[in-house]
PDB file of C-alpha atoms in Angstrom:
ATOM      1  CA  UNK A 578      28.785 -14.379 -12.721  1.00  0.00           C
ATOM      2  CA  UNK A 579      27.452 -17.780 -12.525  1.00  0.00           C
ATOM      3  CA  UNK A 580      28.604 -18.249  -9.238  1.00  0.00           C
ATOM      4  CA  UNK A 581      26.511 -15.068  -8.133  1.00  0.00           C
ATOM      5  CA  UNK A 582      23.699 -16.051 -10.013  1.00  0.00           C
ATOM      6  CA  UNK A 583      22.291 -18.509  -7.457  1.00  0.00           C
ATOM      7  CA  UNK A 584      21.608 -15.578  -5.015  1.00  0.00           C
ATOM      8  CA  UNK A 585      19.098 -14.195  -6.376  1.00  0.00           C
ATOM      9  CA  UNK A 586      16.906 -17.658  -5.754  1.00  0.00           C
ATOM     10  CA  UNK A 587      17.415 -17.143  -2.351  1.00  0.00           C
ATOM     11  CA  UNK A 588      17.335 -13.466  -2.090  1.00  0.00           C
ATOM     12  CA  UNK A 589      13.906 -14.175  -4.378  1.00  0.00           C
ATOM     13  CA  UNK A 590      12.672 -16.840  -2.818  1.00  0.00           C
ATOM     14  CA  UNK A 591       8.707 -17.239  -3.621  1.00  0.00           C
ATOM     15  CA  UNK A 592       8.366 -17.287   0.519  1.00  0.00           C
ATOM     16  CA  UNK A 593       9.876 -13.636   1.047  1.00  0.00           C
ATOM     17  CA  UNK A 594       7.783 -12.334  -1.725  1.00  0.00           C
ATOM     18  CA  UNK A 595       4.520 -11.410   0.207  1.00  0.00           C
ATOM     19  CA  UNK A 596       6.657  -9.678   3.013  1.00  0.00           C
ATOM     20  CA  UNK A 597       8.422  -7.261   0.097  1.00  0.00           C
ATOM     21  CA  UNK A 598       5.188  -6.428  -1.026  1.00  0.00           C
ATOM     22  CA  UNK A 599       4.161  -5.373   2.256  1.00  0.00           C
ATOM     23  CA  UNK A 600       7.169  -3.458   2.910  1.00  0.00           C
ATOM     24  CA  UNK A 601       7.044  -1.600  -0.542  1.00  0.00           C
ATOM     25  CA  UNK A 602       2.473  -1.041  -0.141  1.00  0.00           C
ATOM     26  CA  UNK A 603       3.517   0.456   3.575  1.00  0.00           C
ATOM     27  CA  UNK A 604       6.722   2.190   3.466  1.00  0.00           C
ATOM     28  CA  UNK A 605       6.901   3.695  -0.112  1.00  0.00           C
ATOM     29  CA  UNK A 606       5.866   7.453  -0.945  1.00  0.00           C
ATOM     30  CA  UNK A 607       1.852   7.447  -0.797  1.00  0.00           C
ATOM     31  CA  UNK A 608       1.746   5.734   2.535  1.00  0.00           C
ATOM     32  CA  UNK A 609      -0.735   7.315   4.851  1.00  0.00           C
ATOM     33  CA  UNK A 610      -0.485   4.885   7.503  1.00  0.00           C
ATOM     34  CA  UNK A 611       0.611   5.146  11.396  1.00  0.00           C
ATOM     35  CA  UNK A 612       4.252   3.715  12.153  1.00  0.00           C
ATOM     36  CA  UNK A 613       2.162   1.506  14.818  1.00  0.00           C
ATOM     37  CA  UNK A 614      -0.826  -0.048  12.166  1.00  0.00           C
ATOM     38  CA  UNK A 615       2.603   0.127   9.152  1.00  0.00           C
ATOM     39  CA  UNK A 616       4.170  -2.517  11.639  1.00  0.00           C
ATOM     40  CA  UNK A 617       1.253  -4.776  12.948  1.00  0.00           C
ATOM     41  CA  UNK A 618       0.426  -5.076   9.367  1.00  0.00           C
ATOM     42  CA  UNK A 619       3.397  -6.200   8.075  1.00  0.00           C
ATOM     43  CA  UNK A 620       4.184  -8.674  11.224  1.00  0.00           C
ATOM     44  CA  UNK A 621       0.934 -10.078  10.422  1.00  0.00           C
ATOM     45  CA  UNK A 622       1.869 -10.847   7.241  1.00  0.00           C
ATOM     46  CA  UNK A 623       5.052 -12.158   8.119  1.00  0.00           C
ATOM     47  CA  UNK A 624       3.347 -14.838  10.356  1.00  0.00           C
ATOM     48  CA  UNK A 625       1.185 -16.099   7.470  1.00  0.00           C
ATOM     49  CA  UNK A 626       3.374 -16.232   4.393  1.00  0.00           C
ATOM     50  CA  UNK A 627       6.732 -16.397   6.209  1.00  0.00           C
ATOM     51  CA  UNK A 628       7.510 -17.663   9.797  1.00  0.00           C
ATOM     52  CA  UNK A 629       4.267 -20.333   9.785  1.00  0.00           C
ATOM     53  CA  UNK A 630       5.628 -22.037   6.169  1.00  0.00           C
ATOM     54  CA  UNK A 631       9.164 -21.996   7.492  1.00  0.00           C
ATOM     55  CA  UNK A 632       7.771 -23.707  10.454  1.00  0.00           C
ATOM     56  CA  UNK A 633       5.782 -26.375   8.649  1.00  0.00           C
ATOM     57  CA  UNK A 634       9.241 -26.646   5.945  1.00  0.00           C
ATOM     58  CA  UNK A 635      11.130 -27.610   9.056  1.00  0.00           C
ATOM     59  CA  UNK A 636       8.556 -30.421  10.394  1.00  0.00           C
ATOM     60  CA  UNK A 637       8.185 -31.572   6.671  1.00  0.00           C
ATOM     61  CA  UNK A 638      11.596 -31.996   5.915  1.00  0.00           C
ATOM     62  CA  UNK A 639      11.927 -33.530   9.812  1.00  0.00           C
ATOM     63  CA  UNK A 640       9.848 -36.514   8.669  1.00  0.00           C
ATOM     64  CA  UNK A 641      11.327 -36.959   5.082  1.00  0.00           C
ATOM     65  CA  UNK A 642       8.387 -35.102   3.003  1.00  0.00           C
ATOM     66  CA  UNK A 643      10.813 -32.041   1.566  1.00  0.00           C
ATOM     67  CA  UNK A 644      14.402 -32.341   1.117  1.00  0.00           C
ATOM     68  CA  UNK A 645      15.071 -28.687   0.948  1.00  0.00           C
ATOM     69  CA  UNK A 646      13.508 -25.160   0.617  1.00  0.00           C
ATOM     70  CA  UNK A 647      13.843 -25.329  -3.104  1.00  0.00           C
ATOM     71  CA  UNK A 648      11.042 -27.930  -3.252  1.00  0.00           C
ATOM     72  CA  UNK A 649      12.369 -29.474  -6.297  1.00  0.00           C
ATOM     73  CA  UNK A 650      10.727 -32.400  -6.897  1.00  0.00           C
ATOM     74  CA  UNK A 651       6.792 -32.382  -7.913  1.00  0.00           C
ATOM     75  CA  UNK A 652       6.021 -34.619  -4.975  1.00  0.00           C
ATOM     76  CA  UNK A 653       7.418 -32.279  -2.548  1.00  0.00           C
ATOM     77  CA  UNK A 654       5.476 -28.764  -3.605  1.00  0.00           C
ATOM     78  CA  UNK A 655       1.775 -30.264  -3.226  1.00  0.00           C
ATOM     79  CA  UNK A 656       1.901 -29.716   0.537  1.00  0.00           C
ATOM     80  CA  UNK A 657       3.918 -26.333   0.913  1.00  0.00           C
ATOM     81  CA  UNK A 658       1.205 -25.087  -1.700  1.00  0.00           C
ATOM     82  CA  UNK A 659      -1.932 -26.580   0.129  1.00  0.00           C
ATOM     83  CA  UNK A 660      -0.727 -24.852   3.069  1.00  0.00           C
ATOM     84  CA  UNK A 661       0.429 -21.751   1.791  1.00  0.00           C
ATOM     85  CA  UNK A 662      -3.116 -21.821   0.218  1.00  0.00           C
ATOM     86  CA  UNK A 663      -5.139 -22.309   3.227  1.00  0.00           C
ATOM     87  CA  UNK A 664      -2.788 -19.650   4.923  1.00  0.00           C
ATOM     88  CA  UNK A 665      -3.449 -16.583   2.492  1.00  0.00           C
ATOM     89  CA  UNK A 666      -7.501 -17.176   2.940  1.00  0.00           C
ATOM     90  CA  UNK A 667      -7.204 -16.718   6.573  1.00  0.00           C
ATOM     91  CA  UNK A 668      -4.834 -13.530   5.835  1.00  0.00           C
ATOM     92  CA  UNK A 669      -7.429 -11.983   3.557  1.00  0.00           C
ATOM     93  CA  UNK A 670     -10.278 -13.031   5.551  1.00  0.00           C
ATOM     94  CA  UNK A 671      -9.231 -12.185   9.250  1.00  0.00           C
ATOM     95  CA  UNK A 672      -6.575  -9.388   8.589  1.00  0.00           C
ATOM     96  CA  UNK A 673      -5.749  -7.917   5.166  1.00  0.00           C
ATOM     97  CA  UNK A 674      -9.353  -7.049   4.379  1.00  0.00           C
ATOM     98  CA  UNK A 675     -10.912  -5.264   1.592  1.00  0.00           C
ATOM     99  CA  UNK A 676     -11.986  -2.341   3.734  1.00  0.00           C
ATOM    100  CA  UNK A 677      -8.932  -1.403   4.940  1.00  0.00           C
ATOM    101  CA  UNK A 678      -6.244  -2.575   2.485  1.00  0.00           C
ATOM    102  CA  UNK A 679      -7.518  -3.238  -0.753  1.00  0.00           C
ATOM    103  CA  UNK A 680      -4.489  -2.858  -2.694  1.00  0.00           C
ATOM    104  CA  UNK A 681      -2.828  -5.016  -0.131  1.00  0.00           C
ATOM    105  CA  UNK A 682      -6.101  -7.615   0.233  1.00  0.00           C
ATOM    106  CA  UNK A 683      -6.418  -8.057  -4.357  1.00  0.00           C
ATOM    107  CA  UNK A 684      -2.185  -8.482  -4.132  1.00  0.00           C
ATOM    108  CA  UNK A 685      -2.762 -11.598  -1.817  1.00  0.00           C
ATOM    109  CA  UNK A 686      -5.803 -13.000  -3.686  1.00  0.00           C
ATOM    110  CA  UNK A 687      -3.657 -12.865  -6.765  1.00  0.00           C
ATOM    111  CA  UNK A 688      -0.919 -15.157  -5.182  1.00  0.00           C
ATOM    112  CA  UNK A 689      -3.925 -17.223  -3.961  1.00  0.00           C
ATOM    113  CA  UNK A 690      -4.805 -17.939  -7.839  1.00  0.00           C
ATOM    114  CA  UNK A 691      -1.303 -18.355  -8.829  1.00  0.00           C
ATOM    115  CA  UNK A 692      -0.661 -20.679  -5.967  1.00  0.00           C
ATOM    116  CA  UNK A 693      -3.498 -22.784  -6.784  1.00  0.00           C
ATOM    117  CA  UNK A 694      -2.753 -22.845 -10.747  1.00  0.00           C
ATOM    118  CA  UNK A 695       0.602 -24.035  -9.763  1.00  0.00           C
ATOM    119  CA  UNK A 696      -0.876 -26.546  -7.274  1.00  0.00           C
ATOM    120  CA  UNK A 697      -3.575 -27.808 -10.340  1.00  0.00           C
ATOM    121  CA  UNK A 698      -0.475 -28.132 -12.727  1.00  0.00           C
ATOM    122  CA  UNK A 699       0.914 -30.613 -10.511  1.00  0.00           C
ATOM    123  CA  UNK A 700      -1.834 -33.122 -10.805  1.00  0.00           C
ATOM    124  CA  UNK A 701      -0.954 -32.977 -14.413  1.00  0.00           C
ATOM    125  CA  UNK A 702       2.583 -33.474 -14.197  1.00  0.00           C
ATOM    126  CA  UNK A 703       3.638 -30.004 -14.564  1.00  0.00           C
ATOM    127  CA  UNK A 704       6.241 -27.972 -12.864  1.00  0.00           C
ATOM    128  CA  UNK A 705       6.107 -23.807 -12.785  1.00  0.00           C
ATOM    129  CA  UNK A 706       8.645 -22.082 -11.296  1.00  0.00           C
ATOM    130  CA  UNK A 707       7.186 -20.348  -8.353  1.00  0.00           C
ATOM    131  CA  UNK A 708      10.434 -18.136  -8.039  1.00  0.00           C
ATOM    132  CA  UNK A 709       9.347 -16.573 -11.335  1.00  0.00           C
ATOM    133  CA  UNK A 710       5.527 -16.455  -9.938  1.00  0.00           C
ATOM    134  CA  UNK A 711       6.931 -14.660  -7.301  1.00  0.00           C
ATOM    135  CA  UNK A 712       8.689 -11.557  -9.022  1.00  0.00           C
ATOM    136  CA  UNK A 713       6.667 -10.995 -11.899  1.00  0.00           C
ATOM    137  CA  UNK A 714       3.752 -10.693  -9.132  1.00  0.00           C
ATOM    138  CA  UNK A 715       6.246  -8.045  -7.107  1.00  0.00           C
ATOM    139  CA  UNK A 716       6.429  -6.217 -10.366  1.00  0.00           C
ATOM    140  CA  UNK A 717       2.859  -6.025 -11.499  1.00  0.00           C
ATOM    141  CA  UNK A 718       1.790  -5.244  -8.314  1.00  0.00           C
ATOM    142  CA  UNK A 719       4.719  -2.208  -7.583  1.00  0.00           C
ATOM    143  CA  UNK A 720       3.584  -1.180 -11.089  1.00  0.00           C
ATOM    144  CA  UNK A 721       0.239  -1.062 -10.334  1.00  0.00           C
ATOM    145  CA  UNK A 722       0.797   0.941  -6.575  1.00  0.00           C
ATOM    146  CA  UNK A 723       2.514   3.334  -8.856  1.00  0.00           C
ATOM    147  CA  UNK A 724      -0.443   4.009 -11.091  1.00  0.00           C
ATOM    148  CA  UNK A 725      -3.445   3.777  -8.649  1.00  0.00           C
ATOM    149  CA  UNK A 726      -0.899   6.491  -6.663  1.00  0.00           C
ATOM    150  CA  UNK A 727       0.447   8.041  -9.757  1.00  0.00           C
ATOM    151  CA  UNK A 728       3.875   8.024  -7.461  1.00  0.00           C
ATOM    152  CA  UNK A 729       7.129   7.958  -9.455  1.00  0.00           C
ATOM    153  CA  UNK A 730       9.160   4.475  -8.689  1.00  0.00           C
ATOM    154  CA  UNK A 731      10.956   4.201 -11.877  1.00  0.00           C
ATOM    155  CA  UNK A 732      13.559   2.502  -9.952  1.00  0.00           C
ATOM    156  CA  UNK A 733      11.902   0.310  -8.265  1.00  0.00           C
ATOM    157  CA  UNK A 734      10.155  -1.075 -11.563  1.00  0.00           C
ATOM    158  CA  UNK A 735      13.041  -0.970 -13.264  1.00  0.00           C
ATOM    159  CA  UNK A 736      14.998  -2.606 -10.766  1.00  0.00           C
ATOM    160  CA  UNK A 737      12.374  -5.319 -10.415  1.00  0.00           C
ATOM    161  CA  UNK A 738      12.106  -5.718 -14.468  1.00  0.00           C
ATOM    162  CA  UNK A 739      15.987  -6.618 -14.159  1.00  0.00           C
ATOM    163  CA  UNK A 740      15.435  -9.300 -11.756  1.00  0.00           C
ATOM    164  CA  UNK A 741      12.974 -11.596 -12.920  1.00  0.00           C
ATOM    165  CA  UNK A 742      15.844 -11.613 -15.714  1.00  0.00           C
ATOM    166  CA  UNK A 743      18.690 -12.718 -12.873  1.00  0.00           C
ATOM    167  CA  UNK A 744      16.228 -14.836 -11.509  1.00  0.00           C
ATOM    168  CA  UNK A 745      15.065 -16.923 -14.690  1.00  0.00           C
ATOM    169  CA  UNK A 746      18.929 -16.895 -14.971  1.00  0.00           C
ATOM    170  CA  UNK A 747      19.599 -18.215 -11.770  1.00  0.00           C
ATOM    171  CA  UNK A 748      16.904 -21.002 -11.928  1.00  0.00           C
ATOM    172  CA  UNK A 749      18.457 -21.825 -15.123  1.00  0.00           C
ATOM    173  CA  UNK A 750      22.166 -21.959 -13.923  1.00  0.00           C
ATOM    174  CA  UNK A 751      21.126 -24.186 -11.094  1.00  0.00           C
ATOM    175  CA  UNK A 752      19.394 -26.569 -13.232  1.00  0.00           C
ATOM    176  CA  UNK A 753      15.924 -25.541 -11.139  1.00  0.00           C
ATOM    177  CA  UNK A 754      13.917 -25.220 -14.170  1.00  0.00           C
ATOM    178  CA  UNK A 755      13.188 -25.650 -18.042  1.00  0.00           C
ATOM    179  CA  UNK A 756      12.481 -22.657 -20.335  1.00  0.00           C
ATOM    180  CA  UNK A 757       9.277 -23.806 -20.759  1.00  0.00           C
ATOM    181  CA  UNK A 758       8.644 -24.380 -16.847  1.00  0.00           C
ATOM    182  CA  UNK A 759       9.952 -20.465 -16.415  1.00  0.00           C
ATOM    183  CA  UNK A 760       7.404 -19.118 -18.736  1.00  0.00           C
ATOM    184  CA  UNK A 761       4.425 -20.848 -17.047  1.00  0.00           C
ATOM    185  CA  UNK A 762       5.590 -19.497 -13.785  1.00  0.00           C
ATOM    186  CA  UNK A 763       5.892 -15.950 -15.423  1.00  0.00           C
ATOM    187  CA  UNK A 764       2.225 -16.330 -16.785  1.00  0.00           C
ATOM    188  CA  UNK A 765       0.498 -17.177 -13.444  1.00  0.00           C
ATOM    189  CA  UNK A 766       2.291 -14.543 -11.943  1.00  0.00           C
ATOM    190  CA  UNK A 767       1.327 -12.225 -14.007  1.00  0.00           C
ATOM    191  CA  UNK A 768      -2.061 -13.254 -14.969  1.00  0.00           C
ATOM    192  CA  UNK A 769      -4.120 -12.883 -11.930  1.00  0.00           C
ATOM    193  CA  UNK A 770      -2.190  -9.343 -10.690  1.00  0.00           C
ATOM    194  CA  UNK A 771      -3.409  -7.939 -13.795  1.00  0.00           C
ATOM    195  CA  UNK A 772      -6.648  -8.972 -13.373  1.00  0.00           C
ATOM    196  CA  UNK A 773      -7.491  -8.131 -10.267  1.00  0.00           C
ATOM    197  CA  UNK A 774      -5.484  -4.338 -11.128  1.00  0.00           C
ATOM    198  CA  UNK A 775      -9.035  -3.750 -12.483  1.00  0.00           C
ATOM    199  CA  UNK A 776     -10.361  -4.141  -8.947  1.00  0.00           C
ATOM    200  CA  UNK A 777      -8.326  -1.527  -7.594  1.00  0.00           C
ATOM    201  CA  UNK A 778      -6.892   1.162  -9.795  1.00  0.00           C
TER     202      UNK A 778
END
């Protein structure tokens, strides 16, 4: 098992996150969107929170600022996370907009707040594990689809409340994170989704 374990950072990565949230907002049961606007949407979101910061990973680890996608060291996140910052305003602003997608638009703005907690941790020293950000944002957020919709995805939340378990597990196996550093990640993940769920439902 602890050889399997390590998936589920990958499959979990913080930088797939956005696009499974877009997939599940577009293609679950309440969708009432056109095949044609379902895929625009999602390849613009792609673009910004998955093809651009594997583009700028790439150049950074070119000139010696990353070592790998796992960011591990505190040095090496305060980039990716300025970037990835900058890149979700321009989503929100110039393409997931209130108007039109507000459960989408208050999903992003919450990873905008958790991003920039974990960025403000760094200047103290501190280390959250975004893969734990990640998920527990996925869940609150497929949670919350479910009650604005009042759509039945047992299965999906249950599914989701098992792996932020293999995940913590798998950053622990591979010596990622602390305890303690896995709990801070699951707070600002969680954190802002529920507060801006009182935007929306």
């Amino acid at each position: 098992m602890k050889k399997l374990l390590p998936l589920f950072s990958y499959i979990f990565h913080p930088i797939f996150i956005p696009v499974y949230a877009t997939l599940f907002f577009l293609f679950s049961n309440h969708s009432y969107f056109l095949n044609s606007e379902k895929y625009l949407v999602l390849l613009h979101v792609s673009i910004f929170t998955l093809l651009i910061p594997l583009l700028f990973f790439f150049l950074l680890r070119a000139t010696g600022k990353i070592g790998s996608i796992m960011a591990p060291l505190l040095s090496e996140r305060k980039i990716p996370l300025v970037i990835q910052t900058f890149l979700i305003i321009l989503l929100v602003r110039k393409s997931i907009t209130i108007e039109r997608y507000p459960e989408l638009h208050f999903f992003l703005l919450g990873a905008l707040f958790s991003t920039l907690m974990a960025l403000l941790l760094l200047f103290v020293k501190t280390k959250a594990s975004l893969h734990m950000m990640g998920i527990s944002a996925l869940t609150i957020f497929v949670l919350g689809l479910s009650m604005h919709f009042q759509t039945q995805n047992l299965f999906a939340i249950a599914f989701l409340t098992v792996m932020n378990g293999f995940v913590a597990s798998s950053r622990l196996v591979m010596k990622a994170h602390t305890a303690r550093e896995l709990n801070i990640g699951l707070l600002i993940g969680i954190v802002p989704q529920i507060l801006f769920l009182y935007l929306w439902l």
